[in-house]
XYZ file of N, CA and C in Angstrom:
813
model
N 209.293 130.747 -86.844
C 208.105 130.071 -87.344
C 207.762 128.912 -86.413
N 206.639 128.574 -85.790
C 206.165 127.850 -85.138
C 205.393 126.489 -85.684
N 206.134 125.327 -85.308
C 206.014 123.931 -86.019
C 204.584 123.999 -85.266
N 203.728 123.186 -86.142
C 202.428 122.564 -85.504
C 202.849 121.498 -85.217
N 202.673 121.053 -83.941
C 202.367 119.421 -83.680
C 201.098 118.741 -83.992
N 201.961 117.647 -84.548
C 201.436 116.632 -84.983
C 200.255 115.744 -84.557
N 199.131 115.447 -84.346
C 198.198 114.386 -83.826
C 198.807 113.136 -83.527
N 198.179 112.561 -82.530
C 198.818 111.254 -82.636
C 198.373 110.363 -83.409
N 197.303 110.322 -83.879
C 197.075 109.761 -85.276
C 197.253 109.666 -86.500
N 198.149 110.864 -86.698
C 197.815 111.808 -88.004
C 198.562 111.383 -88.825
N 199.372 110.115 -88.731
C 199.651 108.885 -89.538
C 198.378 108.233 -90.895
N 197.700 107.897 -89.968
C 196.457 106.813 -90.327
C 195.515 107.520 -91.138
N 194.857 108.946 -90.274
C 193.940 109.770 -90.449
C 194.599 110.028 -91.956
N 195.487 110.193 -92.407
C 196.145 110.530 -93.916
C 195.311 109.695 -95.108
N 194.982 108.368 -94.555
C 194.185 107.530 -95.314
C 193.099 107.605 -95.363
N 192.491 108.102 -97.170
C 191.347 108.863 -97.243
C 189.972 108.853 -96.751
N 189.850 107.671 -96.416
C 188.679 107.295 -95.859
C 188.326 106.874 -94.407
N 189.716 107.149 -93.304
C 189.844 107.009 -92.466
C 188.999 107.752 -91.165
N 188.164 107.331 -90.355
C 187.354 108.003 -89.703
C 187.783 107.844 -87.925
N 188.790 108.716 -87.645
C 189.272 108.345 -86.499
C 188.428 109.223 -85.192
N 187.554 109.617 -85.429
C 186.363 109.832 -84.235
C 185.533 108.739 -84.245
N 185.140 108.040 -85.217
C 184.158 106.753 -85.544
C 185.220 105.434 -84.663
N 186.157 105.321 -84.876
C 187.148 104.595 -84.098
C 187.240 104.728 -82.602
N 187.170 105.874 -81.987
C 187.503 106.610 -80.874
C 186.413 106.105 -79.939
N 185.001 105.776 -80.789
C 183.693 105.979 -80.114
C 183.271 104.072 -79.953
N 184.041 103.807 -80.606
C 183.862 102.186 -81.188
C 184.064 101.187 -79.833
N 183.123 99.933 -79.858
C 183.274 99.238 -78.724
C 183.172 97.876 -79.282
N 184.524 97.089 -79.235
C 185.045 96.118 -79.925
C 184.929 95.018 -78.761
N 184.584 93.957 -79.332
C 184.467 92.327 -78.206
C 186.030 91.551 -78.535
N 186.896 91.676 -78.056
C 188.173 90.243 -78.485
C 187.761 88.993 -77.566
N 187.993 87.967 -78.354
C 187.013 86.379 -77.753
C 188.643 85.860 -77.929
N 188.630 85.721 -77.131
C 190.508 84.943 -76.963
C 191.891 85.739 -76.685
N 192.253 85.360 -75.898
C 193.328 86.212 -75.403
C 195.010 85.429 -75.601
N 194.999 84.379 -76.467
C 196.151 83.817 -76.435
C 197.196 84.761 -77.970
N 198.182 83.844 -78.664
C 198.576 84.747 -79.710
C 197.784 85.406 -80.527
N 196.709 85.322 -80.935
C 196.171 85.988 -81.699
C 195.115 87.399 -81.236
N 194.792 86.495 -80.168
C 194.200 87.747 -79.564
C 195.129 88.992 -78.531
N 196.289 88.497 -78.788
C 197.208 89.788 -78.620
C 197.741 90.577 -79.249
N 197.804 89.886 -80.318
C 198.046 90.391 -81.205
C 196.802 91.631 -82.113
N 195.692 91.229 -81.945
C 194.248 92.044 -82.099
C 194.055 92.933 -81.256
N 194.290 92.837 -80.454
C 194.250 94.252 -79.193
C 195.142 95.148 -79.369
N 196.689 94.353 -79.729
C 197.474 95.363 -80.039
C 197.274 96.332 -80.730
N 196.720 96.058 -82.206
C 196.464 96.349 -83.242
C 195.208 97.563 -82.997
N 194.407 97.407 -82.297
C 193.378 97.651 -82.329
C 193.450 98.835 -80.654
N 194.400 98.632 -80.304
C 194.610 99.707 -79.135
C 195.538 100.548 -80.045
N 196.273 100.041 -81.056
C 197.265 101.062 -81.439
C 196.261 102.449 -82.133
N 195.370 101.592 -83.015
C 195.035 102.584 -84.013
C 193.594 103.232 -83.077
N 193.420 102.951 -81.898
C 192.584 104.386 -81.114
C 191.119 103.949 -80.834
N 190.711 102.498 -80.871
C 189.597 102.233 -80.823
C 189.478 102.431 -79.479
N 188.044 102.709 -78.868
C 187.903 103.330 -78.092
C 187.716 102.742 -76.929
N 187.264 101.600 -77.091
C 186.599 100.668 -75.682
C 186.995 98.975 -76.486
N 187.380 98.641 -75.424
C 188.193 96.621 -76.382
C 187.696 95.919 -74.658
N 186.861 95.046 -75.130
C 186.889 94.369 -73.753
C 187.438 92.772 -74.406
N 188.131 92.064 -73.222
C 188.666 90.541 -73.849
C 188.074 89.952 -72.833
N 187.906 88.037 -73.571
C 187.231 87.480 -72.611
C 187.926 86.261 -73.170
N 188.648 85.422 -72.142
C 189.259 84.503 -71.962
C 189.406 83.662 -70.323
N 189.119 82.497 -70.831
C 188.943 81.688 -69.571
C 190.260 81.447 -69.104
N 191.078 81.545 -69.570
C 192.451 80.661 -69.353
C 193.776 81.663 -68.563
N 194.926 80.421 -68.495
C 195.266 81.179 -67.413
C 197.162 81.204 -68.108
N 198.096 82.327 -68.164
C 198.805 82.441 -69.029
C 199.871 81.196 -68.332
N 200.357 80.430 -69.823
C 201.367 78.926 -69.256
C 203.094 79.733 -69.576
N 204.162 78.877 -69.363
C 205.282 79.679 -70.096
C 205.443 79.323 -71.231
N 204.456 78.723 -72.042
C 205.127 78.387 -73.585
C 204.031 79.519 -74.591
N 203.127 80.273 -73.335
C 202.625 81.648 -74.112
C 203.507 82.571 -74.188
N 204.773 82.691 -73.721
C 206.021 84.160 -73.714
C 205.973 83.915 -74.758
N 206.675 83.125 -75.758
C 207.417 82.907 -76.997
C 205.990 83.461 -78.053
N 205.374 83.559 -77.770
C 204.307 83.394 -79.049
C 203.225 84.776 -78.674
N 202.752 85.116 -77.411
C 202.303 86.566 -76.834
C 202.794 87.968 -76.628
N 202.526 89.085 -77.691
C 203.735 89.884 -77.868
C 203.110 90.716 -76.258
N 202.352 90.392 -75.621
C 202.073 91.266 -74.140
C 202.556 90.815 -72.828
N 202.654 89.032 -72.910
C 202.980 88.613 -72.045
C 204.655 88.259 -71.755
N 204.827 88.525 -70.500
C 206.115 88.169 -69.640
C 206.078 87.266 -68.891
N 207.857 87.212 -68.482
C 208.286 86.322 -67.633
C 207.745 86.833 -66.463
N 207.286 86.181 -65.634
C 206.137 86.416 -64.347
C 204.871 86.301 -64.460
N 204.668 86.366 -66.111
C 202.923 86.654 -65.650
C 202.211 85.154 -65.786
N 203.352 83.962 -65.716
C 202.684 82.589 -65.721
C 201.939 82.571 -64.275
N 200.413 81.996 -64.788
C 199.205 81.795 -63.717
C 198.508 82.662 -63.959
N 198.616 84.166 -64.528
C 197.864 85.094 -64.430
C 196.450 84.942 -65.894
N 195.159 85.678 -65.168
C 193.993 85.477 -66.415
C 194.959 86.158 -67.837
N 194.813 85.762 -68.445
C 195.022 85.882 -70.263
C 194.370 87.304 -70.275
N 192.996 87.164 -70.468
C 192.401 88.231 -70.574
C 192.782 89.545 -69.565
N 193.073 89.086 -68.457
C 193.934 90.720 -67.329
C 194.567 91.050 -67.330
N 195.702 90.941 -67.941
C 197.304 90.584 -68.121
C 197.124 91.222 -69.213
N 196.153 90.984 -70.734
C 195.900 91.475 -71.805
C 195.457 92.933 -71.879
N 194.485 93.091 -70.770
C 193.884 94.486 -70.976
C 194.823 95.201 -70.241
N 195.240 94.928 -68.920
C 196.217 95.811 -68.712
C 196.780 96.619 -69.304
N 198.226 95.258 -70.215
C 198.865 96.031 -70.903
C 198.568 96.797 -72.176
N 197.949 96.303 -72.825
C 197.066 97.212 -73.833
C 196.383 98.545 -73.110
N 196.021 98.739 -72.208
C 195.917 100.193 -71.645
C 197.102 101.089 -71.026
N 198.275 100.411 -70.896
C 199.225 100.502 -70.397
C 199.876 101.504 -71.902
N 199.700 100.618 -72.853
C 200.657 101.178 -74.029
C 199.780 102.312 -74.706
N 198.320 102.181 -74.947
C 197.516 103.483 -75.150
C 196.808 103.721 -73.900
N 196.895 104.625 -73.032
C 196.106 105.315 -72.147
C 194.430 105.823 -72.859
N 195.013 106.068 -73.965
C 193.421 106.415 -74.541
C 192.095 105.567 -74.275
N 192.984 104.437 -74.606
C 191.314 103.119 -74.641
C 191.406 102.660 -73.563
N 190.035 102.334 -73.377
C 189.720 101.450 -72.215
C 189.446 99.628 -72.381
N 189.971 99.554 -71.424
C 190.203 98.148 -71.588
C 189.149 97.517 -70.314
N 188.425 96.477 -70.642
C 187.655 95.596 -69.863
C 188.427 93.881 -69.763
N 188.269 93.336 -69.311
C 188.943 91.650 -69.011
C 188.047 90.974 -68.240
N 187.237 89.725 -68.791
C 186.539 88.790 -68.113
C 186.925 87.756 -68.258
N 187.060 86.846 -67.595
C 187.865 85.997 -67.273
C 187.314 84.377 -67.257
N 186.179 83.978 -67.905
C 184.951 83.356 -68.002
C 184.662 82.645 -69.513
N 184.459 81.596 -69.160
C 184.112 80.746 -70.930
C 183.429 82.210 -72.011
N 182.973 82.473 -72.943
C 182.435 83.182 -73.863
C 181.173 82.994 -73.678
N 180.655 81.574 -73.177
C 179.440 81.327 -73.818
C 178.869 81.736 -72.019
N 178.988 81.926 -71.090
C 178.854 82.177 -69.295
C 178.137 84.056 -70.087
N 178.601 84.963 -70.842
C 178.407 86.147 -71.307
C 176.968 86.400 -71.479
N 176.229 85.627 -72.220
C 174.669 85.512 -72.683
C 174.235 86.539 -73.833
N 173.335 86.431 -74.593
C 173.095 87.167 -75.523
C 172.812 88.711 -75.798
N 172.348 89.080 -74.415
C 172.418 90.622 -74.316
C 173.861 91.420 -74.423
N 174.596 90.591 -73.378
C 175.769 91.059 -73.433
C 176.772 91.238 -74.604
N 176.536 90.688 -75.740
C 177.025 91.064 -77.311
C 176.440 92.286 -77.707
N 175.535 92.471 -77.551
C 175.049 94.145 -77.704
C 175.338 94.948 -77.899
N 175.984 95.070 -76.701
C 176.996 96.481 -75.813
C 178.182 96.113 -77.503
N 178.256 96.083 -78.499
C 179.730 95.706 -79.240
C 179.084 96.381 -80.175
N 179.631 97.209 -81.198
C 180.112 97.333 -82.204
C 180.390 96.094 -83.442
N 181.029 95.298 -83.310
C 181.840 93.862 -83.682
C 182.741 92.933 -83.018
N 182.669 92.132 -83.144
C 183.410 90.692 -82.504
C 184.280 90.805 -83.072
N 185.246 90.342 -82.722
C 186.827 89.486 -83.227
C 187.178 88.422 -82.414
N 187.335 87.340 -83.393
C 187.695 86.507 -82.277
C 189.085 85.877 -82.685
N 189.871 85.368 -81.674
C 190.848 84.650 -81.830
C 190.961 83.358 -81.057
N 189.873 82.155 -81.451
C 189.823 81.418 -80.513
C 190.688 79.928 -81.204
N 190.999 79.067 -80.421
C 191.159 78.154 -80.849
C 190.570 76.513 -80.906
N 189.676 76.758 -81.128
C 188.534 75.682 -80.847
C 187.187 75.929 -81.665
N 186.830 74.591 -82.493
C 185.715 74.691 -83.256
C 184.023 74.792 -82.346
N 184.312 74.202 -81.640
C 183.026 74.546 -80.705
C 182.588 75.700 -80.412
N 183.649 76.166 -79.979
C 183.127 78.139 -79.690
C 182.726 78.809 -80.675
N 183.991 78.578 -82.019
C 183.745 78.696 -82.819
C 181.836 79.267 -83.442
N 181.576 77.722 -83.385
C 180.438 77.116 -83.896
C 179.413 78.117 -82.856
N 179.364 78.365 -81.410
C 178.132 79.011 -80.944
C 178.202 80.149 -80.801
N 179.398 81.026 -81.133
C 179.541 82.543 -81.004
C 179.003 82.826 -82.707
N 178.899 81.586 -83.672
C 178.569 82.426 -84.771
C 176.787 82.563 -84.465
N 177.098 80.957 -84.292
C 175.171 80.665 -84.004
C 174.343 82.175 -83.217
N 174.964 82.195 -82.160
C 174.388 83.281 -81.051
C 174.982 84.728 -81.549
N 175.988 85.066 -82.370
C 176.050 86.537 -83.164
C 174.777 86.504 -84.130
N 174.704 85.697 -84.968
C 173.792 85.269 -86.021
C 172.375 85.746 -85.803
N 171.985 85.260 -84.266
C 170.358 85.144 -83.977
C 170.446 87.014 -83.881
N 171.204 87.164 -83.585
C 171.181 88.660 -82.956
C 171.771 89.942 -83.985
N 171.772 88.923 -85.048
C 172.353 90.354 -86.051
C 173.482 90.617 -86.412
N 174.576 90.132 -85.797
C 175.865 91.038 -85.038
C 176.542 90.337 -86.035
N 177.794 91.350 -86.827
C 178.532 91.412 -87.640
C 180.170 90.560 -86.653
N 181.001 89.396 -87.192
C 181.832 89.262 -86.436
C 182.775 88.790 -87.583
N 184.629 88.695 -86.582
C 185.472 88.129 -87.619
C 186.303 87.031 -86.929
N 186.719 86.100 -87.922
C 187.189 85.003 -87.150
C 188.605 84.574 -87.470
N 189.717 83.998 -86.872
C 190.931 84.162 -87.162
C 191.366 82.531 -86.672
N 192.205 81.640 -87.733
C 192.311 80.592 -87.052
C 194.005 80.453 -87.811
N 194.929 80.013 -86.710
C 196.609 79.704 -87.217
C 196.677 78.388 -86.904
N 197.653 78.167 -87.832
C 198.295 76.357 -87.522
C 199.976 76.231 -88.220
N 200.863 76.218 -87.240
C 202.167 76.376 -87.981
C 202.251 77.594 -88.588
N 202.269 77.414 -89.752
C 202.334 78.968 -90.878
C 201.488 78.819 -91.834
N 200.302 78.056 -91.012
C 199.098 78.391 -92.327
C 198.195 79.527 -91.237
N 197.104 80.118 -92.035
C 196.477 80.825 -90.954
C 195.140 81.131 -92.237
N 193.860 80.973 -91.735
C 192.607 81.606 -92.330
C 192.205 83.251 -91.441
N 191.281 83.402 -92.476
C 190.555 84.755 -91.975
C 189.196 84.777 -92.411
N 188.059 84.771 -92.009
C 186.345 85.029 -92.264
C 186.038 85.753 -91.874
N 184.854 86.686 -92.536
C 184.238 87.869 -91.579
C 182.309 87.138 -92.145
N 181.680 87.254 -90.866
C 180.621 86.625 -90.977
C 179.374 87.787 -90.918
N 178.775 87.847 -91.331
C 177.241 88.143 -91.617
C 176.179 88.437 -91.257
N 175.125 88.705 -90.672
C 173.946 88.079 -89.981
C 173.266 87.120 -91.538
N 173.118 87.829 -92.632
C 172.319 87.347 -93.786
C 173.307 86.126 -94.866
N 174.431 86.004 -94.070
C 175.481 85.388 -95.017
C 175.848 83.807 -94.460
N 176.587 82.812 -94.980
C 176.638 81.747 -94.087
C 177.401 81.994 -92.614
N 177.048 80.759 -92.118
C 177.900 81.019 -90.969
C 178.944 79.976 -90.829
N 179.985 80.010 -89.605
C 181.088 78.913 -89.071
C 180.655 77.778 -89.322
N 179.378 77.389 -89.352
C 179.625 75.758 -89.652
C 179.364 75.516 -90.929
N 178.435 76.357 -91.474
C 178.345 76.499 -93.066
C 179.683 75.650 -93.972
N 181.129 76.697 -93.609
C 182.429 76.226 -93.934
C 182.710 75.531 -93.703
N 182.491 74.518 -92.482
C 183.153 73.407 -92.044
C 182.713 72.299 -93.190
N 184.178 71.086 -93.451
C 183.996 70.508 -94.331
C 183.654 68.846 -93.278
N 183.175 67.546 -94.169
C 183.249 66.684 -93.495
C 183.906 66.166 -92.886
N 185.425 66.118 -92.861
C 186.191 65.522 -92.040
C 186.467 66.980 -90.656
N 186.446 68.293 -90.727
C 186.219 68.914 -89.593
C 185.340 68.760 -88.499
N 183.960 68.266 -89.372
C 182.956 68.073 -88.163
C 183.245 66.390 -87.668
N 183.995 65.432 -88.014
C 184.570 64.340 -87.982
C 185.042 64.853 -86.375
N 186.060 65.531 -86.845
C 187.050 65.920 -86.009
C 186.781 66.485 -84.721
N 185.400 67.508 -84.781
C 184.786 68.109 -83.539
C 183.958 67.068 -82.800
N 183.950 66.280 -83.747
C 183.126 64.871 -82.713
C 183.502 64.408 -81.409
N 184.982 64.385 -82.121
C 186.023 63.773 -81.224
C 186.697 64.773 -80.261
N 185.510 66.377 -80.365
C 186.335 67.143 -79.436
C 187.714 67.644 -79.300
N 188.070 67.257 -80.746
C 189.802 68.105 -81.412
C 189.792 69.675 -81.925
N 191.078 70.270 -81.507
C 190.607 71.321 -82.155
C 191.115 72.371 -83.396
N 191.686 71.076 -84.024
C 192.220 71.142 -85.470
C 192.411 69.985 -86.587
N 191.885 70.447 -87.587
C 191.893 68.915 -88.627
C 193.281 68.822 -89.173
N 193.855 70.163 -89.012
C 195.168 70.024 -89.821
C 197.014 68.952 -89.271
N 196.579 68.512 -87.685
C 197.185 68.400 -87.014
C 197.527 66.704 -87.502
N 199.129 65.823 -87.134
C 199.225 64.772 -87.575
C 198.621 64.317 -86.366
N 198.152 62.450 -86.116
C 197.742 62.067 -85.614
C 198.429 62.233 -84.153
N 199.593 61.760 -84.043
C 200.105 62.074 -82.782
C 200.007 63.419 -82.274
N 199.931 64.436 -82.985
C 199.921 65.936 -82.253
C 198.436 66.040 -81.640
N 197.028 65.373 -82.621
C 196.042 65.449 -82.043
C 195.823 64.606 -80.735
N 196.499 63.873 -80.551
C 196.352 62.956 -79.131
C 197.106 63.581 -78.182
N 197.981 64.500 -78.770
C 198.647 64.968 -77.479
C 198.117 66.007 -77.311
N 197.069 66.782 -77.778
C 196.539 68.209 -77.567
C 197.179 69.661 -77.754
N 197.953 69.356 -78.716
C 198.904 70.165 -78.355
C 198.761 70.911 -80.498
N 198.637 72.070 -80.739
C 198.916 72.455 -81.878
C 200.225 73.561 -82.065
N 200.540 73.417 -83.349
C 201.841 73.994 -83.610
C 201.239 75.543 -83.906
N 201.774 76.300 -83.568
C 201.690 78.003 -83.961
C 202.793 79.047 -83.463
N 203.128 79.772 -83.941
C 203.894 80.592 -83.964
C 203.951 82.207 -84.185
N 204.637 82.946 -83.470
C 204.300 84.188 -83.619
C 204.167 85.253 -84.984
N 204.678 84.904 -86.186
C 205.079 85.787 -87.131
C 203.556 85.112 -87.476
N 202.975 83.993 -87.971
C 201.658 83.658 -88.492
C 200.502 84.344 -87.599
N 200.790 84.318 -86.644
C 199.955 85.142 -85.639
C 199.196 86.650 -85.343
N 200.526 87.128 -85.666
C 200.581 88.412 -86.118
C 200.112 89.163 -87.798
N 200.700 88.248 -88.555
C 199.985 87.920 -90.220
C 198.456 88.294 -89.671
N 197.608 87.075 -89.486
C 196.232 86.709 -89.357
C 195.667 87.871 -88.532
N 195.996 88.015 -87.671
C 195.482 89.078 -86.760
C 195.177 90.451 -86.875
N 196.367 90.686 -88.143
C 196.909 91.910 -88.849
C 195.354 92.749 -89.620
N 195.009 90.939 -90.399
C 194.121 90.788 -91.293
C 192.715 91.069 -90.540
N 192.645 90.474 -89.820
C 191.260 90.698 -89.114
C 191.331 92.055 -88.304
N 192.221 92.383 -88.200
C 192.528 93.630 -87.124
C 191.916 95.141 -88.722
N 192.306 94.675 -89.376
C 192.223 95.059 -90.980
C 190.807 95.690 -91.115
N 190.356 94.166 -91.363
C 188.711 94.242 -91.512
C 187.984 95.012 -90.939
N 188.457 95.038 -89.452
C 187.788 95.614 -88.425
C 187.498 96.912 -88.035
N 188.303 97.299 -88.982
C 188.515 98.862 -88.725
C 187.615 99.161 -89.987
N 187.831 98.469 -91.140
C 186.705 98.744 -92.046
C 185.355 98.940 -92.012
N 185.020 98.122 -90.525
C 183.202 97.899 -90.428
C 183.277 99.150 -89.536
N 184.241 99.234 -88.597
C 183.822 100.323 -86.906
C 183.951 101.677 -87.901
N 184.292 101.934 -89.117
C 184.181 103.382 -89.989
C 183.158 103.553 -90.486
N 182.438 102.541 -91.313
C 181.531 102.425 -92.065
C 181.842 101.957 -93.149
N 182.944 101.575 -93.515
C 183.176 101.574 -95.023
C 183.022 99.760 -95.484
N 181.651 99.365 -94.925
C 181.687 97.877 -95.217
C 181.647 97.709 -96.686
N 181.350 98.681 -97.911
C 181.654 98.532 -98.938
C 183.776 97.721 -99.504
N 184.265 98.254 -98.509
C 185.456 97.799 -99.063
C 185.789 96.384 -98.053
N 184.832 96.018 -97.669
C 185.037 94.538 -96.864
C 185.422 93.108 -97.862
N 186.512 92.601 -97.609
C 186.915 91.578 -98.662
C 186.650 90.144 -98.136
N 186.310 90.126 -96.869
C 186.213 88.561 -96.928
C 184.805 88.537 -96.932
N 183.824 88.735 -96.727
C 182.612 87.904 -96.473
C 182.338 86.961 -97.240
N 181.430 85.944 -96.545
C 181.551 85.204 -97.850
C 182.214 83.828 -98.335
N 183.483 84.497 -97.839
C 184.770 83.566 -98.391
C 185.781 83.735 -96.998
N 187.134 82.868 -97.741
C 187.450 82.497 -96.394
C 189.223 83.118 -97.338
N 189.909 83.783 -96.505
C 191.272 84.140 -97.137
C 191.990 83.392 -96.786
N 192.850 82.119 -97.386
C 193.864 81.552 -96.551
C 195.215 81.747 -97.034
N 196.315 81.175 -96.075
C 197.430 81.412 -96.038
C 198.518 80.379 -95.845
N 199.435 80.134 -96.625
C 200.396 79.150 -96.698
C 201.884 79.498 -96.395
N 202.040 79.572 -95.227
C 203.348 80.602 -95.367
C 204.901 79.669 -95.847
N 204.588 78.405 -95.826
C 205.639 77.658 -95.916
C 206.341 78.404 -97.773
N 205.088 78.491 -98.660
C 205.218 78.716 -99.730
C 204.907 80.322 -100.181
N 204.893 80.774 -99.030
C 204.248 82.276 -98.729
C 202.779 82.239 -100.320
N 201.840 81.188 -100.028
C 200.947 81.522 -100.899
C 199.548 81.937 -100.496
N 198.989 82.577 -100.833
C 197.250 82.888 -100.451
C 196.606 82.443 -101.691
N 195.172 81.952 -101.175
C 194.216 82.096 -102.015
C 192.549 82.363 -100.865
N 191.666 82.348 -101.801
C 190.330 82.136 -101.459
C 189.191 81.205 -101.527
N 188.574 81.246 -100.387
C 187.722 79.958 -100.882
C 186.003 80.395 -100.487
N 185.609 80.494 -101.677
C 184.105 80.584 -101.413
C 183.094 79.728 -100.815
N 182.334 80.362 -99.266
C 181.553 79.838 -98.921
C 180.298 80.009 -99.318
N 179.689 78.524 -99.262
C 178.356 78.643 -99.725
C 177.487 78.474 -98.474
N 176.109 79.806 -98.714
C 175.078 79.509 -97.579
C 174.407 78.202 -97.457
N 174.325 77.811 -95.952
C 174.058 76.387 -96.333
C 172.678 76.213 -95.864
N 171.072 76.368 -96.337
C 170.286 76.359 -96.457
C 169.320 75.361 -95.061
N 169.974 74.243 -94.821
C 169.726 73.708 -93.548
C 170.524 73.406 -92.505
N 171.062 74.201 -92.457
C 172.054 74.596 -91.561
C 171.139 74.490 -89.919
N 171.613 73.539 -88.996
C 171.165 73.620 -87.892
C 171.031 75.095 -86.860
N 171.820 75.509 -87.379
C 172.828 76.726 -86.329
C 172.088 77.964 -87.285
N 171.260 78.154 -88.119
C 170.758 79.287 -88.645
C 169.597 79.792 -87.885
N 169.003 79.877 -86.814
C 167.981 80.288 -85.965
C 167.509 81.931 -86.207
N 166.490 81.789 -85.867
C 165.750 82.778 -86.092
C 166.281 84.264 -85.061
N 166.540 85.729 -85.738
C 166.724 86.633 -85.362
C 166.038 86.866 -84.372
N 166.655 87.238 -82.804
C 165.711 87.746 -81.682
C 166.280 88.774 -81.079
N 165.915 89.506 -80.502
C 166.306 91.036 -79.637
C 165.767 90.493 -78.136
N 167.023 90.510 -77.357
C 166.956 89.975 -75.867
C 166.027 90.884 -75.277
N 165.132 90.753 -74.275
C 164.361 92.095 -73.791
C 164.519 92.418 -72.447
N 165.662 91.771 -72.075
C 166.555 91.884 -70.534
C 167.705 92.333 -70.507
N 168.798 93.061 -70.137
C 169.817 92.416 -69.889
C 169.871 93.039 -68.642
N 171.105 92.492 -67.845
C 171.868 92.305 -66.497
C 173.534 93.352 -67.067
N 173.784 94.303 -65.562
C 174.909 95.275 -66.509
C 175.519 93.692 -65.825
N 177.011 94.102 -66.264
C 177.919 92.792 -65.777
C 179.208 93.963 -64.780
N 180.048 93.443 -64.104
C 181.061 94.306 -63.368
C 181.793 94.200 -63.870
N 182.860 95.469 -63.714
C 184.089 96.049 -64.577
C 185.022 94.723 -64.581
N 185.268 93.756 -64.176
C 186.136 92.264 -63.883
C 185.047 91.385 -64.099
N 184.780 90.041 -64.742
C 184.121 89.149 -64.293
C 185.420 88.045 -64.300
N 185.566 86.838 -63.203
C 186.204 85.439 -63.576
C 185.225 84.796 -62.603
């Protein structure tokens, strides 16, 4: 009797609503290439998405080994984002991997297009704040992932729903004044620039948005759980809850929907 082999999917595909040609065809944006956004590629090269491009300015230090499940000893100096796609094509041959090497915001508005959905894993409220603004004008469905120690949030944003600054409370935008890029941090950690995070929270959060993501690139935005609201996480006490955002009606950053009527292709590398 002759065994059929198995798919290499045929794990996932088991889950009823699972659409792994809709995955296959899917062209995903990752906005950060440090722990979290390695953790999102991973995730997201494992389960077969089809095209993942990352875009990170930065350049890998050695206190990213401990906390980057892609990066190695050697690859200090190397782009985040090249080092990232590599190996993520390295471990699935299937997907294709792109790496630009360039602030987020250097990209321009056409160039979100070409996506399916955003994910981002950034660490900074500023970017934050203009990748929702500039997804927003343009329609584009995105998710956002932020860790600190062993707390970690998760948002998935909208075109018709609030956006990143919507959530921000008064002492956050306090805080972005001053060009910090966490409220949760004690005073001395914010002067030294330096935030606490770690790999197991990393992987948590990422898990989550990596989650979501697969929910929208199927179709099944009916079973989407964050919009809206924000999922957070306490790992000290391993507790979650939710917190409902409200649309915020004069919201600076709510601009009017536009369709770019240019774009420029970009090359397989940008830094």
């Amino acid at each position: 009797m002759k065994i059929l082999e198995e798919g290499k999917y045929d794990r996932q595909e088991r889950i009823t609503w699972w659409d792994q040609a809709a995955l296959s065809k899917s062209r995903v944006l990752v906005v950060g290439a440090g722990a979290l956004g390695n953790e999102i590629v991973k995730n997201l090269a494992l389960v077969g998405v089809g095209h993942i491009s990352i875009v990170d300015m930065d350049l890998i230090e050695h206190t990213n080994l401990a906390r980057c499940v892609f990066f190695r000893s050697g690859d200090e100096g190397k782009y985040k984002s090249e080092a990232l796609a590599d190996a993520a094509k390295a471990m699935n041959p299937d997907v294709e991997t792109i790496a630009y090497s360039v602030s987020v915001q250097k990209l321009g508005n056409a160039f979100f297009q070409e996506f399916d959905l955003i994910v981002a894993g950034l660490d900074n409220r500023e970017a934050r704040i203009w990748l929702g603004a500039s997804l927003r004008r343009l329609g584009i469905t995105w998710i956002d992932g932020a860790i600190e120690g062993l707390m970690g949030k998760v948002q998935s944003f909208v075109p018709d729903g609030p956006c990143y600054a919507c959530s921000m409370t008064e002492q956050e935008w306090k805080i972005m004044a001053h060009r910090r890029s966490c409220s949760l941090l004690g005073v001395e950690e914010i002067l030294g620039g330096h935030t606490p995070t770690n790999a197991t929270t990393s992987s948590i959060i990422a898990g989550m948005e990596s989650q979501e993501a697969i929910k929208y690139l199927v179709g099944r935005r009916d079973l989407a759980a964050i919009e809206n609201r924000v999922f957070r996480l306490i790992g000290e006490q391993m507790s979650t809850f939710f917190s409902i955002v409200d649309l915020d009606e004069n919201c600076p950053y709510h601009d009017d929907m536009v369709t770019p009527d240019k774009s420029v292709p970009l090359p397989g590398k940008l830094a």
